[in-house]
Tab-separated table of C-alpha atoms in Angstrom:
chain	number	residue	atom	x	y	z
A	1	MET	CA	12.979	2.936	-91.625
A	2	PRO	CA	12.607	6.437	-93.100
A	3	PHE	CA	13.758	7.000	-96.705
A	4	ILE	CA	14.586	10.132	-98.614
A	5	SER	CA	12.333	11.497	-101.290
A	6	ARG	CA	13.235	11.110	-104.984
A	7	GLY	CA	15.557	13.857	-106.097
A	8	GLU	CA	16.503	15.046	-102.648
A	9	VAL	CA	20.085	16.392	-102.553
A	10	SER	CA	22.880	15.492	-100.148
A	11	TYR	CA	26.187	17.202	-99.618
A	12	ILE	CA	28.803	14.802	-98.196
A	13	THR	CA	32.309	15.719	-97.106
A	14	GLY	CA	34.929	12.921	-97.351
A	15	ALA	CA	32.641	11.110	-99.771
A	16	ALA	CA	35.280	9.671	-102.016
A	17	SER	CA	36.079	6.858	-99.579
A	18	GLY	CA	35.048	5.024	-96.444
A	19	ILE	CA	31.784	5.911	-94.745
A	20	GLY	CA	31.202	8.884	-96.984
A	21	ARG	CA	31.485	6.703	-100.131
A	22	ALA	CA	29.181	4.031	-98.717
A	23	LEU	CA	26.684	6.746	-97.663
A	24	ALA	CA	26.681	8.324	-101.122
A	25	THR	CA	26.049	5.010	-102.822
A	26	MET	CA	23.160	4.299	-100.410
A	27	LEU	CA	21.545	7.704	-101.171
A	28	VAL	CA	21.838	7.375	-104.964
A	29	ASN	CA	20.330	3.901	-104.726
A	30	GLN	CA	17.370	5.572	-103.060
A	31	SER	CA	16.965	7.956	-106.012
A	32	GLY	CA	18.842	10.741	-104.314
A	33	LEU	CA	21.394	13.264	-105.754
A	34	VAL	CA	24.831	13.665	-104.178
A	35	VAL	CA	27.674	16.154	-103.975
A	36	ILE	CA	30.979	14.424	-103.553
A	37	ALA	CA	33.007	16.941	-101.520
A	38	ASP	CA	36.551	15.567	-101.115
A	39	LEU	CA	40.121	16.743	-100.965
A	40	ASN	CA	41.086	13.874	-103.354
A	41	SER	CA	39.587	15.415	-106.501
A	42	GLU	CA	40.682	12.531	-108.725
A	43	ALA	CA	38.947	9.949	-106.595
A	44	GLY	CA	35.896	12.102	-106.104
A	45	SER	CA	35.445	12.750	-109.896
A	46	LYS	CA	35.903	9.058	-110.696
A	47	PHE	CA	33.357	8.119	-108.110
A	48	ALA	CA	30.840	10.668	-109.410
A	49	SER	CA	31.368	9.426	-112.859
A	50	GLU	CA	30.719	5.801	-111.808
A	51	LEU	CA	27.490	6.770	-110.115
A	52	ASN	CA	26.312	8.822	-113.085
A	53	GLU	CA	27.137	6.027	-115.551
A	54	LYS	CA	25.406	3.374	-113.468
A	55	GLU	CA	22.199	5.525	-113.186
A	56	GLY	CA	22.261	6.867	-116.726
A	57	SER	CA	21.844	10.440	-115.670
A	58	ILE	CA	23.584	13.134	-113.594
A	59	VAL	CA	22.979	12.001	-109.948
A	60	ALA	CA	26.410	13.074	-108.616
A	61	ILE	CA	28.871	15.932	-108.938
A	62	SER	CA	32.311	16.235	-107.339
A	63	ALA	CA	33.909	19.174	-105.744
A	64	LYS	CA	37.583	19.379	-104.639
A	65	THR	CA	37.265	20.524	-101.093
A	66	ASP	CA	39.708	21.049	-98.239
A	67	THR	CA	37.251	21.118	-95.359
A	68	THR	CA	39.569	23.303	-93.257
A	69	VAL	CA	39.332	25.976	-95.880
A	70	TRP	CA	36.249	28.033	-95.586
A	71	GLU	CA	36.436	29.298	-99.141
A	72	ASP	CA	36.688	25.739	-100.546
A	73	GLN	CA	33.534	24.587	-98.769
A	74	LEU	CA	31.679	27.734	-99.695
A	75	ALA	CA	32.537	27.135	-103.341
A	76	ALA	CA	31.381	23.501	-103.045
A	77	PHE	CA	28.037	24.571	-101.476
A	78	GLN	CA	27.520	27.203	-104.292
A	79	GLN	CA	28.341	24.527	-106.914
A	80	ALA	CA	25.782	22.221	-105.341
A	81	LYS	CA	23.119	24.930	-105.262
A	82	SER	CA	23.922	25.948	-108.815
A	83	THR	CA	23.534	22.419	-110.047
A	84	PHE	CA	20.731	20.995	-107.954
A	85	LYS	CA	18.987	24.177	-106.714
A	86	ARG	CA	18.783	23.086	-103.040
A	87	ILE	CA	20.448	20.959	-100.439
A	88	ASP	CA	18.343	18.712	-98.207
A	89	TYR	CA	20.866	16.829	-96.206
A	90	VAL	CA	24.346	17.799	-95.202
A	91	PHE	CA	26.780	15.183	-93.863
A	92	ALA	CA	29.758	16.577	-92.084
A	93	ASN	CA	31.779	13.349	-92.445
A	94	ALA	CA	35.365	14.089	-93.470
A	95	GLY	CA	37.845	13.231	-90.831
A	96	ILE	CA	41.351	11.827	-90.073
A	97	ALA	CA	42.902	9.567	-87.498
A	98	GLU	CA	45.074	10.884	-84.739
A	99	HIS	CA	48.221	12.788	-85.698
A	100	PRO	CA	50.706	12.850	-82.742
A	101	TRP	CA	50.376	16.353	-81.405
A	102	LEU	CA	53.503	16.287	-79.284
A	103	PRO	CA	56.628	14.098	-79.411
A	104	PRO	CA	56.634	10.922	-77.307
A	105	PHE	CA	57.155	11.554	-73.634
A	106	ASP	CA	60.912	10.906	-72.825
A	107	PRO	CA	62.398	12.742	-69.837
A	108	GLU	CA	65.856	11.487	-70.678
A	109	THR	CA	66.045	13.275	-74.001
A	110	ALA	CA	63.676	16.176	-73.273
A	111	THR	CA	66.336	18.673	-72.345
A	112	SER	CA	68.174	18.055	-75.636
A	113	ARG	CA	65.106	18.822	-77.754
A	114	PRO	CA	63.372	22.111	-78.369
A	115	ILE	CA	59.896	22.787	-77.181
A	116	VAL	CA	57.795	22.448	-80.250
A	117	LYS	CA	54.474	23.864	-81.519
A	118	PRO	CA	51.728	21.217	-81.296
A	119	ASP	CA	50.348	19.571	-84.424
A	120	LEU	CA	46.645	20.399	-84.364
A	121	ALA	CA	45.782	18.815	-87.730
A	122	THR	CA	43.329	16.303	-86.114
A	123	VAL	CA	41.280	19.146	-84.464
A	124	ASP	CA	41.573	21.258	-87.624
A	125	ILE	CA	39.882	18.640	-89.767
A	126	ASN	CA	37.755	16.702	-87.294
A	127	LEU	CA	36.317	19.723	-85.503
A	128	THR	CA	36.938	22.963	-87.361
A	129	GLY	CA	36.315	21.444	-90.827
A	130	GLN	CA	33.048	19.882	-89.580
A	131	LEU	CA	31.928	23.239	-88.010
A	132	TYR	CA	32.570	24.926	-91.349
A	133	THR	CA	30.371	22.358	-92.943
A	134	ALA	CA	27.658	22.904	-90.315
A	135	ALA	CA	27.862	26.660	-90.577
A	136	LEU	CA	27.233	26.452	-94.333
A	137	ALA	CA	24.474	23.819	-93.910
A	138	LEU	CA	22.510	25.866	-91.377
A	139	GLN	CA	22.777	29.082	-93.287
A	140	THR	CA	21.802	27.289	-96.504
A	141	PHE	CA	18.789	25.660	-94.761
A	142	GLU	CA	17.704	29.051	-93.421
A	143	ARG	CA	17.514	30.439	-96.980
A	144	GLN	CA	15.318	27.613	-98.425
A	145	GLU	CA	11.743	26.508	-97.990
A	146	VAL	CA	10.639	23.361	-96.384
A	147	GLY	CA	11.335	20.376	-98.696
A	148	PRO	CA	9.391	17.226	-99.626
A	149	SER	CA	10.210	15.543	-96.324
A	150	GLY	CA	8.838	18.375	-94.258
A	151	PHE	CA	12.158	20.035	-93.259
A	152	ARG	CA	14.205	22.936	-94.355
A	153	GLY	CA	17.210	20.583	-94.095
A	154	LYS	CA	18.965	17.981	-91.940
A	155	LEU	CA	22.520	18.041	-90.683
A	156	ILE	CA	24.220	14.878	-89.670
A	157	LEU	CA	27.772	14.818	-88.209
A	158	THR	CA	30.111	11.827	-88.131
A	159	ALA	CA	31.402	11.505	-84.616
A	160	SER	CA	32.850	8.592	-82.708
A	161	VAL	CA	32.366	6.718	-79.414
A	162	PHE	CA	35.623	8.512	-78.434
A	163	GLY	CA	33.327	11.564	-78.136
A	164	TYR	CA	32.297	9.982	-74.901
A	165	TYR	CA	35.272	7.878	-73.899
A	166	PRO	CA	38.910	8.989	-73.390
A	167	SER	CA	41.791	7.493	-75.235
A	168	ARG	CA	45.396	7.820	-73.993
A	169	ALA	CA	46.762	7.344	-77.528
A	170	MET	CA	44.224	9.847	-79.157
A	171	PRO	CA	43.719	12.962	-77.029
A	172	LEU	CA	43.052	15.332	-79.977
A	173	TYR	CA	40.785	12.752	-81.756
A	174	ALA	CA	38.775	12.329	-78.572
A	175	ALA	CA	38.662	16.071	-77.971
A	176	SER	CA	37.471	16.787	-81.516
A	177	LYS	CA	34.776	14.176	-81.408
A	178	ALA	CA	33.611	15.314	-77.978
A	179	GLY	CA	33.386	18.823	-79.376
A	180	ILE	CA	31.214	17.479	-82.253
A	181	ILE	CA	28.923	15.656	-79.838
A	182	ASN	CA	28.338	18.628	-77.629
A	183	PHE	CA	28.000	21.007	-80.566
A	184	MET	CA	25.349	18.732	-82.022
A	185	ARG	CA	23.394	18.491	-78.725
A	186	SER	CA	23.546	22.324	-78.228
A	187	ALA	CA	22.781	23.255	-81.787
A	188	ALA	CA	19.905	20.755	-82.024
A	189	GLN	CA	18.143	22.619	-79.176
A	190	TYR	CA	18.443	25.917	-80.972
A	191	TYR	CA	17.172	24.665	-84.322
A	192	ALA	CA	14.554	22.212	-82.962
A	193	ALA	CA	11.586	24.545	-83.793
A	194	LYS	CA	13.044	25.783	-87.083
A	195	ASN	CA	12.301	22.673	-89.243
A	196	ILE	CA	15.875	21.650	-89.033
A	197	THR	CA	17.315	18.565	-87.329
A	198	ILE	CA	20.840	17.897	-86.218
A	199	ASN	CA	22.213	14.559	-85.129
A	200	ALA	CA	25.530	12.628	-84.886
A	201	ILE	CA	26.447	9.087	-85.854
A	202	ALA	CA	29.148	7.763	-83.479
A	203	PRO	CA	30.756	4.386	-84.432
A	204	ASN	CA	33.670	2.670	-82.874
A	205	LEU	CA	36.414	1.669	-85.388
A	206	VAL	CA	35.104	0.919	-88.826
A	207	ASP	CA	37.170	-0.704	-91.542
A	208	THR	CA	37.932	2.282	-93.807
A	209	PRO	CA	40.952	3.934	-95.370
A	210	ILE	CA	41.143	6.442	-92.504
A	211	ALA	CA	44.303	4.651	-91.284
A	212	PRO	CA	46.883	2.171	-92.681
A	213	ASP	CA	45.421	-1.267	-93.256
A	214	VAL	CA	47.944	-2.854	-90.904
A	215	LEU	CA	46.144	-1.062	-88.019
A	216	PHE	CA	43.023	-3.049	-88.778
A	217	VAL	CA	44.525	-6.567	-88.849
A	218	PRO	CA	44.214	-7.286	-85.117
A	219	PHE	CA	40.711	-5.791	-85.032
A	220	ARG	CA	39.656	-8.117	-87.731
A	221	GLU	CA	41.211	-11.081	-86.071
A	222	ARG	CA	39.413	-10.331	-82.791
A	223	LYS	CA	36.099	-9.222	-84.482
A	224	LEU	CA	36.229	-5.805	-82.906
A	225	LEU	CA	35.334	-3.732	-86.044
A	226	SER	CA	31.926	-1.955	-86.220
A	227	ASP	CA	29.606	-3.170	-88.962
A	228	MET	CA	29.353	-0.713	-91.831
A	229	LYS	CA	25.813	-1.833	-92.570
A	230	LEU	CA	24.754	-0.856	-89.054
A	231	VAL	CA	26.572	2.537	-89.387
A	232	LEU	CA	24.621	3.273	-92.562
A	233	GLU	CA	21.326	2.175	-90.775
A	234	GLN	CA	21.951	4.855	-88.181
A	235	PHE	CA	22.370	7.504	-90.848
A	236	GLN	CA	19.211	6.233	-92.428
A	237	LYS	CA	17.204	6.680	-89.252
A	238	CYS	CA	17.771	10.457	-89.447
A	239	LEU	CA	16.559	10.912	-93.027
A	240	GLY	CA	13.217	11.611	-94.697
A	241	GLU	CA	10.318	12.393	-92.429
A	242	SER	CA	12.197	11.266	-89.289
A	243	ASP	CA	11.878	13.720	-86.392
A	244	ILE	CA	14.948	12.422	-84.560
A	245	ASN	CA	16.887	15.449	-83.294
A	246	GLY	CA	19.787	15.946	-80.896
A	247	GLN	CA	20.767	12.264	-80.727
A	248	ALA	CA	24.092	10.465	-80.804
A	249	LEU	CA	23.359	7.244	-82.588
A	250	SER	CA	26.189	4.894	-81.640
A	251	ILE	CA	27.634	1.614	-83.047
A	252	CYS	CA	30.117	-0.930	-81.570
A	253	GLN	CA	30.435	-4.115	-83.519
A	254	GLU	CA	26.851	-5.525	-83.713
A	255	SER	CA	25.510	-3.206	-80.833
A	256	ILE	CA	23.614	0.076	-81.494
A	257	TRP	CA	22.345	2.543	-78.932
A	258	ILE	CA	21.456	6.246	-78.400
A	259	HIS	CA	24.120	7.515	-76.153
A	260	PRO	CA	22.618	9.670	-73.398
A	261	PRO	CA	24.052	12.989	-72.287
A	262	ASP	CA	25.951	13.276	-69.034
A	263	THR	CA	23.465	14.240	-66.347
A	264	HIS	CA	25.756	14.106	-63.315
A	265	MET	CA	24.908	17.229	-61.111
A	266	PHE	CA	22.612	18.376	-63.954
A	267	GLU	CA	19.784	19.644	-61.719
A	268	LYS	CA	22.300	21.735	-59.675
A	269	ASN	CA	23.850	23.321	-62.813
A	270	ASP	CA	20.743	23.660	-64.982
A	271	PRO	CA	19.378	26.970	-63.632
A	272	ALA	CA	22.701	28.766	-64.302
A	273	CYS	CA	23.098	27.013	-67.602
A	274	GLU	CA	19.601	28.040	-68.837
A	275	LEU	CA	19.977	31.627	-67.644
A	276	ILE	CA	23.292	32.022	-69.482
A	277	SER	CA	21.534	31.075	-72.673
A	278	VAL	CA	18.723	33.651	-72.094
A	279	GLN	CA	21.187	36.354	-71.269
A	280	LEU	CA	23.588	35.563	-74.170
A	281	PHE	CA	20.648	35.576	-76.646
A	282	LYS	CA	19.816	39.056	-75.421
A	283	LEU	CA	23.461	40.163	-75.822
A	284	PHE	CA	23.612	38.689	-79.298
A	285	GLY	CA	20.355	40.314	-80.396
A	286	ASP	CA	18.787	36.877	-80.999
A	287	ASN	CA	15.066	36.618	-80.310
A	288	THR	CA	15.233	32.925	-79.507
A	289	LEU	CA	13.823	32.246	-75.992
């Protein structure tokens, strides 16, 4: 299993709780430095203080960050660079559960209700927020030299198995996670020869504060929760000298796998898909082949 080098720096969104908190703890235990970027500034500051007290030195800083606000994330990245000089790993992890985007379907009452604007908060946080994180990560990596592990930097996004599978109760969550998966696969190809790796970790439901605790009760009873230890192991596989790139590392209870891309009718579509990349790079003034 690859490990980080001593003193390597990780920027983690949503790091004050859940997967982000577990990830930050793991990295500090490996002699890493972490930036706790979280909307809950009180919890983030308390967590950073706990890590620093335990280690007896400054191994963590916190930054109040609304990931849907570009300026917040830019300030957090600048704070990280000012404090730790570089950023080796960026974990685009912050996310929320489904927010109902439309009222429940009810033809009997529909005509008595106004047509409403959809609530896109799930997409704003789970997709747009992560893309802001990714944009800052990739531009930061571009501006720094190769680090001790042999890379300019590594970007790891938290996705979900719902990036591959539909959910009738979570259309926007599924849409946002599918967007993350295909962004990761596409961007990983672009950055593959640039000393940058991009991967996604895609668990099924993990017992975290992402939703009210009552939601998890039947999953605990039926042993349908994904193992946090296995989730962290998949993150670990992408770190250090690992050359894993463009992969969706997936977890469901005790099972782990690399989820393959959809190849249905791929050979038929590939010539046009490849040519549009070539033509767009020319249009964009990008020398990438």
